[in-house]
Amino acid sequence: QVHLVESGGGLVQPGGSLRLSCAASEIIFSFNVMGWYRQAPGKERELVADISSGGSTNYRDSVKGRFTVSRDNDKNTVYLQMNSLKPEDTAVYYCNLHGPGLPGYWGQGTQVTVSS
C-alpha cells in the first residue's frame, strides 16, 4: 500500500504563488504517472497536471503557462508550482499516483484558497 502525503496548500491573494508537494511512501520502479487533481465545491474532480516517470507532462488548458509540474524520482516526490493564481483555482488539490498494474493511489487532499 503506497501512501501519498501532500503539503503546501493555504490561503493566497490573487496573483500570488504556492508550491504543493506530494511524497510517496515507497519507490515505484515501474512506469507510473504522478499528478494533481482538484475539486471545487459542487464540481467534479478534474485533472490539473501530471508527469510520468519518464518526464512527460500534461496540463489542463486553464493552467498552462501558470502551473508547472515536476518530480524527483529519487525522493518519490511530485511538485506543483502554481503562479499567477486566480480565485477560480480555489479547490482541494489531490495528489495521484497510477500506472500499469497499479491500483491507483490518492492523497488526503490539501486546500488551496485564492482570495483577497
Short mmCIF file of C-alpha atoms in Angstrom, two decimals:
data_model
loop_
_atom_site.label_atom_id
_atom_site.label_comp_id
_atom_site.label_asym_id
_atom_site.label_seq_id
_atom_site.Cartn_x
_atom_site.Cartn_y
_atom_site.Cartn_z
CA GLN A 1 0.00 0.00 0.00
CA VAL A 2 1.51 3.28 -1.12
CA HIS A 3 0.70 6.37 0.93
CA LEU A 4 0.78 9.84 -0.58
CA VAL A 5 1.32 12.80 1.74
CA GLU A 6 0.63 16.29 0.43
CA SER A 7 1.77 19.63 1.77
CA GLY A 8 1.92 23.27 0.74
CA GLY A 9 -1.68 24.39 0.48
CA GLY A 10 -3.01 27.57 2.04
CA LEU A 11 -4.54 30.98 1.52
CA VAL A 12 -3.04 33.30 -1.08
CA GLN A 13 -4.11 36.52 -2.76
CA PRO A 14 -4.91 36.64 -6.46
CA GLY A 15 -1.72 36.81 -8.46
CA GLY A 16 0.23 35.01 -5.75
CA SER A 17 2.09 31.71 -5.79
CA LEU A 18 2.03 28.42 -3.94
CA ARG A 19 4.04 25.22 -4.23
CA LEU A 20 2.45 21.87 -3.49
CA SER A 21 4.47 18.77 -2.68
CA CYS A 22 3.43 15.13 -2.57
CA ALA A 23 5.69 12.41 -1.24
CA ALA A 24 5.06 8.74 -1.88
CA SER A 25 5.91 6.29 0.90
CA GLU A 26 7.82 3.94 -1.37
CA ILE A 27 9.62 3.84 -4.67
CA ILE A 28 7.68 2.60 -7.67
CA PHE A 29 10.20 1.18 -10.11
CA SER A 30 7.78 0.53 -12.93
CA PHE A 31 6.43 3.18 -15.29
CA ASN A 32 3.99 5.42 -13.44
CA VAL A 33 2.32 8.79 -13.55
CA MET A 34 2.09 11.19 -10.62
CA GLY A 35 -0.08 14.22 -10.76
CA TRP A 36 -2.52 16.65 -9.27
CA TYR A 37 -6.27 16.80 -9.43
CA ARG A 38 -8.55 19.37 -7.85
CA GLN A 39 -12.14 19.53 -6.74
CA ALA A 40 -14.05 22.71 -6.06
CA PRO A 41 -17.32 22.69 -4.07
CA GLY A 42 -20.17 21.37 -6.18
CA LYS A 43 -17.87 20.38 -9.04
CA GLU A 44 -16.30 17.16 -10.24
CA ARG A 45 -12.70 16.31 -9.61
CA GLU A 46 -10.55 17.37 -12.55
CA LEU A 47 -7.01 16.77 -13.69
CA VAL A 48 -4.72 19.76 -13.22
CA ALA A 49 -1.37 18.38 -14.35
CA ASP A 50 0.58 15.16 -14.32
CA ILE A 51 4.04 13.88 -15.11
CA SER A 52 5.25 10.42 -15.99
CA SER A 53 8.28 8.71 -14.54
CA GLY A 54 9.88 9.39 -17.90
CA GLY A 55 9.24 13.12 -17.58
CA SER A 56 6.33 13.65 -19.96
CA THR A 57 3.90 16.29 -18.72
CA ASN A 58 0.25 17.04 -19.28
CA TYR A 59 -1.71 20.16 -18.25
CA ARG A 60 -5.29 21.28 -18.38
CA ASP A 61 -5.67 24.31 -20.63
CA SER A 62 -6.68 26.73 -17.89
CA VAL A 63 -3.37 26.32 -16.01
CA LYS A 64 -0.94 26.23 -18.93
CA GLY A 65 1.70 28.92 -18.57
CA ARG A 66 0.89 29.41 -14.88
CA PHE A 67 1.46 26.00 -13.27
CA THR A 68 4.48 23.73 -13.53
CA VAL A 69 4.53 20.07 -12.52
CA SER A 70 7.82 18.36 -11.73
CA ARG A 71 9.07 15.31 -9.91
CA ASP A 72 12.12 13.99 -8.13
CA ASN A 73 12.19 10.24 -8.65
CA ASP A 74 14.95 9.78 -6.07
CA LYS A 75 12.70 11.36 -3.43
CA ASN A 76 9.45 9.80 -4.72
CA THR A 77 8.03 13.32 -4.75
CA VAL A 78 5.94 15.33 -7.20
CA TYR A 79 5.59 19.10 -7.06
CA LEU A 80 3.14 21.63 -8.42
CA GLN A 81 4.38 25.21 -8.69
CA MET A 82 1.37 27.47 -9.04
CA ASN A 83 1.91 31.07 -10.14
CA SER A 84 -0.50 33.86 -11.06
CA LEU A 85 -3.20 32.19 -9.01
CA LYS A 86 -6.81 33.12 -9.65
CA PRO A 87 -9.90 32.78 -7.47
CA GLU A 88 -11.14 30.04 -9.79
CA ASP A 89 -8.11 27.95 -8.79
CA THR A 90 -9.64 27.60 -5.33
CA ALA A 91 -10.20 23.91 -4.60
CA VAL A 92 -8.96 20.92 -2.68
CA TYR A 93 -5.92 19.60 -4.53
CA TYR A 94 -5.30 15.86 -4.52
CA CYS A 95 -2.14 14.01 -5.40
CA ASN A 96 -2.50 10.88 -7.52
CA LEU A 97 -0.22 8.01 -8.48
CA HIS A 98 -1.17 5.43 -11.10
CA GLY A 99 0.33 3.22 -13.75
CA PRO A 100 0.05 -0.15 -15.50
CA GLY A 101 -0.55 -2.81 -12.89
CA LEU A 102 -1.00 -0.27 -10.10
CA PRO A 103 -4.33 0.12 -8.30
CA GLY A 104 -4.15 3.90 -8.21
CA TYR A 105 -3.49 5.93 -5.09
CA TRP A 106 -4.78 9.24 -3.75
CA GLY A 107 -3.51 11.66 -1.15
CA GLN A 108 -5.72 13.13 1.54
CA GLY A 109 -6.03 16.49 -0.21
CA THR A 110 -4.80 19.97 0.59
CA GLN A 111 -6.90 23.13 0.46
CA VAL A 112 -5.86 25.98 -1.82
CA THR A 113 -7.82 29.20 -1.40
CA VAL A 114 -7.22 32.21 -3.63
CA SER A 115 -8.91 35.26 -2.21
CA SER A 116 -8.27 38.88 -1.38
#
